[in-house]
Coordinates of C-alpha atoms in Angstrom, one line a residue:
M1 CA 23.2 -32.2 -13.5
E2 CA 22.4 -35.8 -12.7
L3 CA 18.9 -36.2 -11.5
P4 CA 17.9 -38.9 -8.9
A5 CA 16.5 -42.0 -10.7
S6 CA 13.4 -42.1 -8.5
F7 CA 12.7 -38.5 -9.3
I8 CA 12.9 -39.2 -13.0
D9 CA 10.6 -42.2 -12.7
Y10 CA 8.0 -40.4 -10.7
T11 CA 8.0 -37.2 -12.7
R12 CA 8.0 -39.0 -16.0
A13 CA 4.9 -41.0 -14.9
L14 CA 3.3 -37.7 -13.7
L15 CA 3.9 -35.7 -16.8
G16 CA 4.2 -38.3 -19.6
D17 CA 7.3 -39.0 -21.7
E18 CA 7.0 -36.0 -24.0
E19 CA 6.5 -33.4 -21.3
Y20 CA 9.1 -34.9 -19.0
D21 CA 11.7 -34.9 -21.7
K22 CA 11.1 -31.2 -22.3
L23 CA 11.4 -30.6 -18.5
A24 CA 14.7 -32.5 -18.3
V25 CA 16.2 -30.4 -21.1
A26 CA 15.1 -27.2 -19.3
L27 CA 16.6 -28.3 -16.1
Q28 CA 20.0 -28.5 -17.7
Q29 CA 19.8 -24.9 -18.9
E30 CA 20.9 -21.7 -17.1
P31 CA 18.0 -20.3 -15.1
P32 CA 16.8 -16.7 -15.9
V33 CA 17.6 -13.8 -13.6
S34 CA 14.8 -11.6 -12.5
I35 CA 14.4 -8.7 -10.1
R36 CA 11.6 -6.5 -8.7
L37 CA 11.9 -2.8 -8.6
N38 CA 10.9 -0.8 -5.5
Q39 CA 8.5 1.9 -6.7
L40 CA 8.9 3.7 -3.4
K41 CA 12.5 4.5 -4.4
I42 CA 13.0 4.1 -8.2
N43 CA 10.6 5.0 -10.9
H44 CA 12.2 3.2 -13.9
S45 CA 11.5 0.2 -16.1
L46 CA 13.3 -2.5 -18.0
S47 CA 12.5 -3.9 -21.4
D48 CA 11.8 -7.6 -20.5
K49 CA 8.8 -7.6 -18.1
V50 CA 7.7 -10.6 -15.9
P51 CA 4.1 -10.9 -17.2
W52 CA 2.4 -11.7 -13.9
S53 CA 4.2 -9.0 -11.9
S54 CA 3.7 -5.2 -12.1
E55 CA 7.3 -4.5 -10.9
G56 CA 9.2 -7.7 -12.0
F57 CA 11.7 -7.7 -14.9
Y58 CA 14.1 -10.3 -16.4
L59 CA 17.7 -9.4 -16.8
E60 CA 19.8 -10.3 -19.9
E61 CA 22.7 -11.1 -17.6
R62 CA 23.3 -11.3 -13.9
L63 CA 24.4 -8.0 -12.2
T64 CA 27.2 -7.8 -9.7
F65 CA 24.6 -7.3 -7.0
T66 CA 27.1 -7.2 -4.1
F67 CA 28.8 -4.2 -5.7
D68 CA 25.6 -2.3 -6.7
P69 CA 24.8 0.6 -4.3
L70 CA 21.2 0.6 -5.5
F71 CA 20.8 -3.0 -4.4
H72 CA 21.9 -2.1 -0.9
A73 CA 19.7 1.0 -0.9
G74 CA 16.7 -1.2 -1.4
C75 CA 15.8 0.0 -4.9
Y76 CA 15.3 -3.6 -6.1
Y77 CA 15.1 -7.2 -4.9
V78 CA 16.5 -10.2 -6.7
Q79 CA 13.5 -12.6 -6.8
E80 CA 12.7 -15.7 -8.8
A81 CA 10.1 -14.8 -11.4
S82 CA 7.6 -17.7 -10.9
S83 CA 7.2 -16.8 -7.2
M84 CA 6.1 -13.3 -8.2
F85 CA 2.7 -14.9 -9.1
V86 CA 1.6 -14.4 -5.5
E87 CA 0.9 -10.8 -6.6
Q88 CA -2.0 -12.0 -8.7
V89 CA -3.8 -13.4 -5.6
L90 CA -3.3 -10.3 -3.6
R91 CA -4.3 -7.9 -6.4
Q92 CA -7.4 -9.9 -7.4
Y93 CA -8.8 -10.6 -3.9
I94 CA -7.5 -7.9 -1.5
T95 CA -9.2 -4.6 -2.0
G96 CA -8.8 -2.8 1.3
P97 CA -6.4 -2.6 4.3
V98 CA -5.6 -6.0 5.8
K99 CA -3.3 -7.7 8.4
M100 CA -1.2 -10.2 6.5
L101 CA 1.1 -12.9 7.8
D102 CA 4.0 -14.3 5.7
L103 CA 4.7 -17.3 7.8
C104 CA 7.9 -18.8 6.2
A105 CA 9.3 -15.5 5.0
A106 CA 13.1 -15.5 4.9
P107 CA 15.0 -14.2 3.1
G108 CA 12.2 -11.8 2.2
G109 CA 11.4 -12.0 -1.5
K110 CA 7.6 -12.6 -1.1
S111 CA 7.5 -10.3 2.0
T112 CA 8.9 -7.3 0.1
H113 CA 6.7 -8.1 -2.8
A114 CA 3.5 -8.4 -0.7
R115 CA 4.4 -5.2 1.1
S116 CA 4.5 -3.4 -2.3
V117 CA 1.2 -4.9 -3.4
L118 CA -0.9 -4.6 -0.3
P119 CA -3.3 -1.7 -0.1
E120 CA -2.2 1.4 1.9
G121 CA -3.0 1.0 5.6
S122 CA -2.2 -2.7 5.7
L123 CA 0.1 -4.4 8.2
L124 CA 2.5 -7.1 7.1
V125 CA 3.9 -9.6 9.7
A126 CA 6.9 -11.5 8.3
N127 CA 8.0 -14.5 10.3
E128 CA 11.0 -16.9 10.2
V129 CA 11.5 -19.7 12.6
I130 CA 15.3 -19.9 12.3
R131 CA 16.9 -17.1 14.3
N132 CA 19.8 -16.1 12.0
R133 CA 17.5 -16.2 9.0
S134 CA 15.1 -13.9 10.8
Q135 CA 17.9 -11.4 11.0
I136 CA 18.4 -11.6 7.3
L137 CA 14.7 -11.2 6.8
A138 CA 14.7 -8.0 9.0
E139 CA 17.7 -6.6 7.0
N140 CA 16.0 -7.1 3.7
L141 CA 12.7 -5.6 4.8
T142 CA 14.5 -2.6 6.5
K143 CA 16.3 -1.9 3.2
W144 CA 12.9 -2.2 1.3
G145 CA 11.9 0.7 3.5
H146 CA 8.1 0.3 4.2
P147 CA 7.2 1.3 7.8
D148 CA 4.1 -1.0 8.2
V149 CA 6.0 -4.2 8.8
V150 CA 6.7 -6.4 11.9
V151 CA 9.3 -9.2 11.8
T152 CA 9.0 -12.1 14.1
N153 CA 11.0 -15.2 14.9
N154 CA 8.6 -17.9 15.9
D155 CA 7.5 -21.5 15.3
P156 CA 4.2 -21.7 13.4
A157 CA 2.5 -23.2 16.5
D158 CA 3.1 -19.9 18.3
F159 CA 0.6 -18.2 16.1
S160 CA -2.3 -20.4 17.3
A161 CA -2.6 -18.0 20.3
L162 CA -3.7 -15.2 17.8
L163 CA -7.2 -16.4 17.1
S164 CA -8.8 -15.0 14.0
F165 CA -6.1 -12.3 13.9
F166 CA -5.0 -12.2 10.2
D167 CA -7.0 -11.5 7.1
V168 CA -4.4 -13.1 4.8
I169 CA -1.8 -15.8 5.5
L170 CA 0.9 -16.8 3.0
T171 CA 2.4 -20.2 3.7
D172 CA 5.3 -20.7 1.3
V173 CA 6.1 -23.9 3.1
P174 CA 9.4 -25.8 3.3
C175 CA 9.4 -28.4 0.5
S176 CA 11.5 -30.9 -1.3
G177 CA 12.7 -28.2 -3.7
E178 CA 12.4 -29.9 -7.0
G179 CA 11.6 -26.7 -8.7
M180 CA 15.0 -25.2 -7.6
F181 CA 17.1 -28.1 -9.0
R182 CA 18.9 -26.0 -11.6
K183 CA 19.6 -23.1 -9.3
D184 CA 20.6 -25.1 -6.2
P185 CA 22.7 -28.3 -6.6
V186 CA 22.2 -29.0 -2.9
A187 CA 18.5 -29.4 -3.5
V188 CA 19.4 -32.2 -6.0
E189 CA 21.7 -33.9 -3.5
E190 CA 19.2 -33.8 -0.7
W191 CA 16.2 -35.0 -2.7
S192 CA 14.8 -38.4 -1.9
P193 CA 11.3 -40.0 -1.8
E194 CA 11.7 -40.2 2.0
N195 CA 12.2 -36.5 2.1
V196 CA 9.1 -35.9 0.1
E197 CA 7.2 -37.9 2.6
I198 CA 8.6 -35.9 5.5
C199 CA 7.8 -32.6 3.6
W200 CA 4.1 -33.2 2.9
Q201 CA 3.5 -34.2 6.5
R202 CA 5.4 -31.2 7.8
Q203 CA 3.4 -29.0 5.5
R204 CA 0.1 -30.3 6.9
R205 CA 1.3 -29.7 10.5
I206 CA 2.1 -26.1 9.5
I207 CA -1.3 -25.5 8.1
A208 CA -2.9 -27.0 11.2
D209 CA -0.8 -24.8 13.4
I210 CA -1.9 -21.5 11.8
W211 CA -5.4 -22.1 10.6
D212 CA -7.0 -20.7 13.7
A213 CA -5.1 -17.5 13.3
L214 CA -6.9 -16.8 10.0
K215 CA -10.1 -14.9 10.2
P216 CA -13.3 -16.5 8.9
G217 CA -13.6 -15.2 5.3
G218 CA -9.8 -14.7 5.3
I219 CA -7.5 -16.0 2.6
L220 CA -4.8 -18.7 2.8
I221 CA -2.2 -18.8 0.1
Y222 CA -0.3 -22.2 0.0
S223 CA 2.8 -22.4 -2.2
T224 CA 5.8 -24.6 -2.8
C225 CA 8.8 -24.7 -5.1
T226 CA 8.3 -28.4 -6.0
F227 CA 6.5 -30.4 -8.7
N228 CA 5.2 -33.6 -7.0
T229 CA 1.5 -33.9 -6.3
K230 CA 2.0 -35.2 -2.7
E231 CA 3.2 -31.7 -1.6
D232 CA 1.0 -29.9 -4.1
E233 CA -2.4 -31.2 -5.2
E234 CA -2.8 -33.8 -2.5
N235 CA -2.2 -31.2 0.2
A236 CA -4.5 -28.7 -1.5
R237 CA -7.3 -31.3 -1.5
W238 CA -6.5 -32.0 2.2
I239 CA -6.9 -28.3 3.1
Q240 CA -10.2 -28.3 1.3
Q241 CA -11.5 -31.4 2.9
E242 CA -10.0 -31.0 6.4
Y243 CA -10.9 -27.3 6.9
G244 CA -13.6 -26.6 4.3
G245 CA -11.3 -24.1 2.5
E246 CA -13.0 -22.7 -0.6
P247 CA -10.5 -22.8 -3.5
L248 CA -10.1 -19.5 -5.2
T249 CA -9.7 -19.1 -9.0
V250 CA -6.9 -16.7 -10.0
Q251 CA -7.4 -15.1 -13.4
V252 CA -4.4 -15.8 -15.7
Q253 CA -3.4 -15.2 -19.3
E254 CA -3.2 -18.2 -21.6
N255 CA 0.3 -17.1 -22.8
W256 CA 1.7 -17.4 -19.3
N257 CA 1.6 -21.2 -19.9
I258 CA 0.7 -22.1 -16.3
T259 CA -0.3 -25.7 -15.8
G260 CA -3.4 -26.7 -13.8
D261 CA -4.4 -29.7 -11.7
L262 CA -2.0 -32.6 -12.5
L263 CA -4.1 -35.2 -10.7
S264 CA -7.1 -34.3 -12.9
D265 CA -5.0 -34.4 -16.0
K266 CA -3.9 -37.9 -15.0
G267 CA -7.5 -39.0 -14.8
D268 CA -7.8 -39.1 -11.0
H269 CA -11.4 -38.0 -10.9
S270 CA -12.1 -39.5 -7.5
K271 CA -12.2 -36.0 -6.2
S272 CA -13.2 -32.8 -8.2
S273 CA -10.5 -30.7 -9.7
I274 CA -9.5 -27.5 -7.9
P275 CA -7.9 -24.4 -9.3
V276 CA -4.1 -24.8 -8.8
Y277 CA -1.2 -23.1 -10.6
H278 CA 2.0 -25.0 -11.6
F279 CA 5.0 -23.3 -13.1
F280 CA 7.3 -25.6 -15.1
P281 CA 10.6 -24.2 -16.4
H282 CA 10.1 -25.8 -19.8
K283 CA 6.8 -23.8 -20.2
T284 CA 7.3 -20.6 -18.2
K285 CA 10.3 -18.3 -17.9
G286 CA 11.2 -19.1 -14.3
E287 CA 11.7 -22.0 -11.9
G288 CA 9.3 -24.6 -10.6
F289 CA 6.5 -23.1 -8.4
F290 CA 3.1 -24.2 -7.2
L291 CA 0.3 -22.1 -5.7
V292 CA -3.3 -22.6 -4.5
A293 CA -5.5 -20.1 -2.6
F294 CA -8.4 -20.7 -0.3
R295 CA -11.0 -18.7 1.5
K296 CA -11.8 -19.7 5.1
P297 CA -15.5 -20.5 5.6
E298 CA -17.4 -17.5 6.9
T299 CA -19.5 -19.8 9.1
E300 CA -16.7 -20.3 11.6
E301 CA -17.0 -18.1 14.7
E302 CA -14.8 -15.1 14.6
I303 CA -13.0 -14.0 17.8
A304 CA -13.8 -10.3 18.4
F305 CA -10.7 -8.2 18.5
K306 CA -11.4 -4.8 20.1
K307 CA -9.3 -1.9 19.1
K308 CA -8.1 0.8 21.5
D309 CA -7.5 4.3 20.5
K310 CA -3.9 4.9 21.3
K311 CA -2.1 8.2 20.6
G312 CA 1.1 9.8 21.8
T313 CA 3.9 8.0 23.6
A314 CA 3.9 6.0 26.8
A315 CA 4.2 8.0 29.9
S316 CA 6.8 5.6 31.2
S317 CA 9.2 6.3 28.3
P318 CA 12.8 6.4 29.4
V319 CA 13.7 8.8 26.6
S320 CA 13.2 12.5 27.3
K321 CA 10.6 14.6 25.6
E322 CA 13.5 16.6 24.0
Y323 CA 14.7 13.6 22.1
L324 CA 11.2 12.4 21.2
N325 CA 10.6 15.9 19.6
M326 CA 13.9 15.7 17.8
A327 CA 13.0 12.2 16.4
K328 CA 9.6 13.6 15.3
S329 CA 11.3 16.4 13.5
W330 CA 13.2 13.8 11.4
L331 CA 9.9 12.6 10.0
N332 CA 8.1 14.3 7.1
D333 CA 4.9 16.2 8.0
E334 CA 2.9 14.3 5.3
N335 CA 3.1 10.9 7.1
S336 CA 4.3 11.6 10.6
D337 CA 0.8 12.0 12.1
K338 CA 0.0 8.4 11.1
Y339 CA 2.7 7.0 13.4
I340 CA 3.3 6.9 17.1
L341 CA 6.8 7.2 18.5
L342 CA 7.7 4.3 20.8
A343 CA 10.6 4.4 23.1
E344 CA 12.2 1.0 24.1
G345 CA 15.2 1.5 26.3
T346 CA 17.3 4.1 24.5
N347 CA 15.8 3.4 21.0
I348 CA 13.0 5.3 19.4
R349 CA 10.9 3.8 16.7
A350 CA 7.9 4.9 14.6
F351 CA 4.9 2.5 14.4
S352 CA 1.5 2.9 12.8
Q353 CA -1.1 4.6 15.1
Y354 CA -3.7 2.2 13.7
Y355 CA -1.9 -1.0 14.8
T356 CA -0.5 -0.3 18.2
N357 CA -3.0 -2.5 19.9
E358 CA -2.2 -5.4 17.6
L359 CA 1.5 -4.9 18.3
A360 CA 0.8 -5.2 22.0
T361 CA -1.2 -8.4 21.4
M362 CA 1.6 -9.9 19.3
K363 CA 4.2 -9.1 21.9
Q364 CA 2.4 -11.3 24.4
S365 CA 2.9 -14.5 22.4
L366 CA 5.6 -13.8 19.7
K367 CA 9.3 -12.9 19.6
I368 CA 9.4 -9.5 17.9
V369 CA 12.6 -8.9 15.9
S370 CA 11.6 -5.5 14.6
A371 CA 8.5 -3.4 14.4
G372 CA 7.9 -0.3 12.3
I373 CA 11.0 1.9 11.6
E374 CA 13.7 2.5 14.1
I375 CA 14.3 6.3 14.1
G376 CA 17.4 6.7 16.4
E377 CA 19.2 5.7 19.5
V378 CA 20.1 8.0 22.4
K379 CA 23.8 7.7 23.3
G380 CA 25.2 10.2 25.8
K381 CA 24.0 13.6 24.7
D382 CA 23.3 12.5 21.1
L383 CA 20.3 11.1 19.3
I384 CA 22.0 9.0 16.6
P385 CA 19.8 8.5 13.5
N386 CA 19.3 4.8 12.6
H387 CA 20.0 3.4 9.2
A388 CA 16.4 2.2 8.9
L389 CA 15.3 5.9 8.8
A390 CA 17.5 6.5 5.8
M391 CA 15.9 3.5 4.0
C392 CA 12.3 4.6 4.7
T393 CA 11.9 7.3 2.1
S394 CA 8.1 7.6 2.9
L395 CA 8.9 8.8 6.5
L396 CA 12.3 10.4 6.2
C397 CA 12.4 14.2 6.2
R398 CA 15.4 14.9 4.0
E399 CA 15.4 18.6 5.0
A400 CA 16.2 17.6 8.6
F401 CA 19.7 16.5 7.5
A402 CA 22.5 17.9 5.5
T403 CA 22.8 15.8 2.4
E404 CA 25.9 14.9 0.4
E405 CA 25.7 13.1 -3.0
I406 CA 28.6 10.6 -3.3
S407 CA 30.3 8.8 -6.2
Y408 CA 30.2 5.1 -7.0
E409 CA 33.6 4.6 -5.5
Q410 CA 32.6 6.5 -2.3
A411 CA 29.4 4.5 -2.1
I412 CA 31.3 1.2 -2.1
T413 CA 33.7 2.5 0.5
Y414 CA 30.7 3.5 2.7
L415 CA 29.1 0.1 2.2
R416 CA 32.3 -1.6 3.3
K417 CA 32.0 0.6 6.5
E418 CA 35.3 2.2 5.8
A419 CA 36.2 5.8 6.5
I420 CA 34.6 8.5 4.3
T421 CA 36.0 11.9 3.7
L422 CA 33.5 14.6 2.8
P423 CA 34.2 18.0 1.1
V424 CA 35.4 20.8 3.4
T425 CA 32.1 22.5 2.7
A426 CA 30.1 19.8 4.3
P427 CA 28.5 20.8 7.6
R428 CA 29.4 19.1 10.9
G429 CA 27.1 16.7 12.5
Y430 CA 24.8 14.0 11.0
V431 CA 24.9 13.9 7.2
L432 CA 22.7 11.8 4.9
L433 CA 24.6 10.3 2.0
T434 CA 22.9 9.8 -1.3
Y435 CA 23.9 7.8 -4.4
R436 CA 22.1 8.9 -7.6
H437 CA 20.0 11.0 -5.2
I438 CA 18.7 7.9 -3.4
P439 CA 19.5 7.7 0.4
L440 CA 22.3 5.3 1.2
G441 CA 22.8 5.9 4.9
F442 CA 24.2 8.3 7.6
V443 CA 27.6 9.5 8.7
K444 CA 28.7 11.8 11.4
N445 CA 30.9 14.5 10.0
I446 CA 33.5 15.7 12.6
G447 CA 35.6 17.7 10.1
N448 CA 38.8 15.8 9.3
R449 CA 36.8 12.6 8.8
A450 CA 33.2 11.3 8.9
N451 CA 32.3 8.4 11.2
N452 CA 30.6 5.7 9.1
L453 CA 27.2 4.7 10.6
Y454 CA 26.4 1.9 8.2
P455 CA 25.4 -1.3 10.2
Q456 CA 28.5 -3.4 10.8
E457 CA 26.8 -6.7 10.2
W458 CA 25.5 -5.5 6.7
R459 CA 28.9 -4.3 5.3
I460 CA 30.4 -5.6 2.1
R461 CA 33.1 -8.0 3.3
S462 CA 34.9 -8.3 -0.1
G463 CA 38.0 -6.2 -0.3
Y464 CA 38.2 -6.2 -4.1
L465 CA 36.1 -5.0 -7.1
P466 CA 35.4 -7.3 -10.0
E467 CA 36.9 -6.3 -13.3
N468 CA 33.5 -6.2 -15.0
I469 CA 30.9 -4.5 -12.9
R470 CA 27.3 -4.5 -14.0
I471 CA 24.9 -2.4 -12.0
L472 CA 21.2 -1.5 -12.4
S473 CA 21.8 2.1 -13.2
E474 CA 23.4 1.1 -16.5
Y475 CA 20.2 -0.7 -17.6
V476 CA 17.2 1.3 -16.4
T477 CA 15.3 3.7 -18.5
D478 CA 12.9 6.5 -17.5

């Protein structure tokens, strides 16, 4: 990899010759591969743990993720290890149910992570401004399978209408991408001092757009995947000075080798040092990452948000009571009472009873891609179960469906959305397929064949299998 000369000059001046030389060596090495396990679906562990994440693990070698049914079933997410540090802020400062916004969320690594860490009863709103990326975000969160999620497709400025709405906002802002150089050659090609200038200014506009949506006393998490102080320390100081944000100290272990305030280290004492957290690949096992967290001043006036007690389904529902009752029977008794069934056109979805008023408020100013868990769609005389229901193991009532355990080869066939043949003993109707006893999706068994209900846009498009297939089930231990 040939690094830009201006990047070398700036970063060497920032870190010093010795540290820069170590960084330059690290940037020429293969990056580590890391994943997070989904404890809602798989209760296993791996040997090499990511120290700052309760569910993160390093892999000795890259798996063939495309051809791993457990990946498609949402049992794990491939996420860069350094970015898992967001967990530490949430665990150390969030102690009860909150409404959280992940503003720049696609493809979904931090959103799926936050959803796993947030206390029960929380609501996560995951947003992506680019439309096609918002669909990818919705797919990954659907596979992760937690019901208390809303996916939106909005510009940050759109959230200014939601005054004092969120308790936590994560802004993993678009940046110059220096920390991703060894994983993404395009990041090297696109880097320039001019782009750094564009990025730090854009980042400030984003913070300005969403600050009013954060409640007084709420927490803002600002992060980048870059090294330079313009996008990192200088923007952190700007948030502190412009908005009075109180920097929050995150407790870390010394052996994590996290680097603090680089401006302070360089002798810039014109302003007091603030607690920031830099990950450098020559020090930590991961890519470049930066994080700082703030608490919004309590003195700012909070906009009262009145809740309404909403129960049951809307009287104007176009779906008959028969289908609503059928959809309800597909939910397990343990959790179903916490959710309201909402009918939109011919679709039925489950959404948290507690947050129906918030959903109505968001619909007034945001473009909702998905909300809660889609249960099924009425077509003709049938209520067809939605794939999202199979993915949501906390709501799915398995006893409501006949179940067939399938082999690896059958699972790949299903994930390619090809025809599946079930045993002659399999009952007719809607059947839940499982792989290693984990739900993979639905088919409709009509006897001589089973109609594949896997989402067309999610299918595996490759028509071949690699010679050497490495999947998670070969590596996990109880």
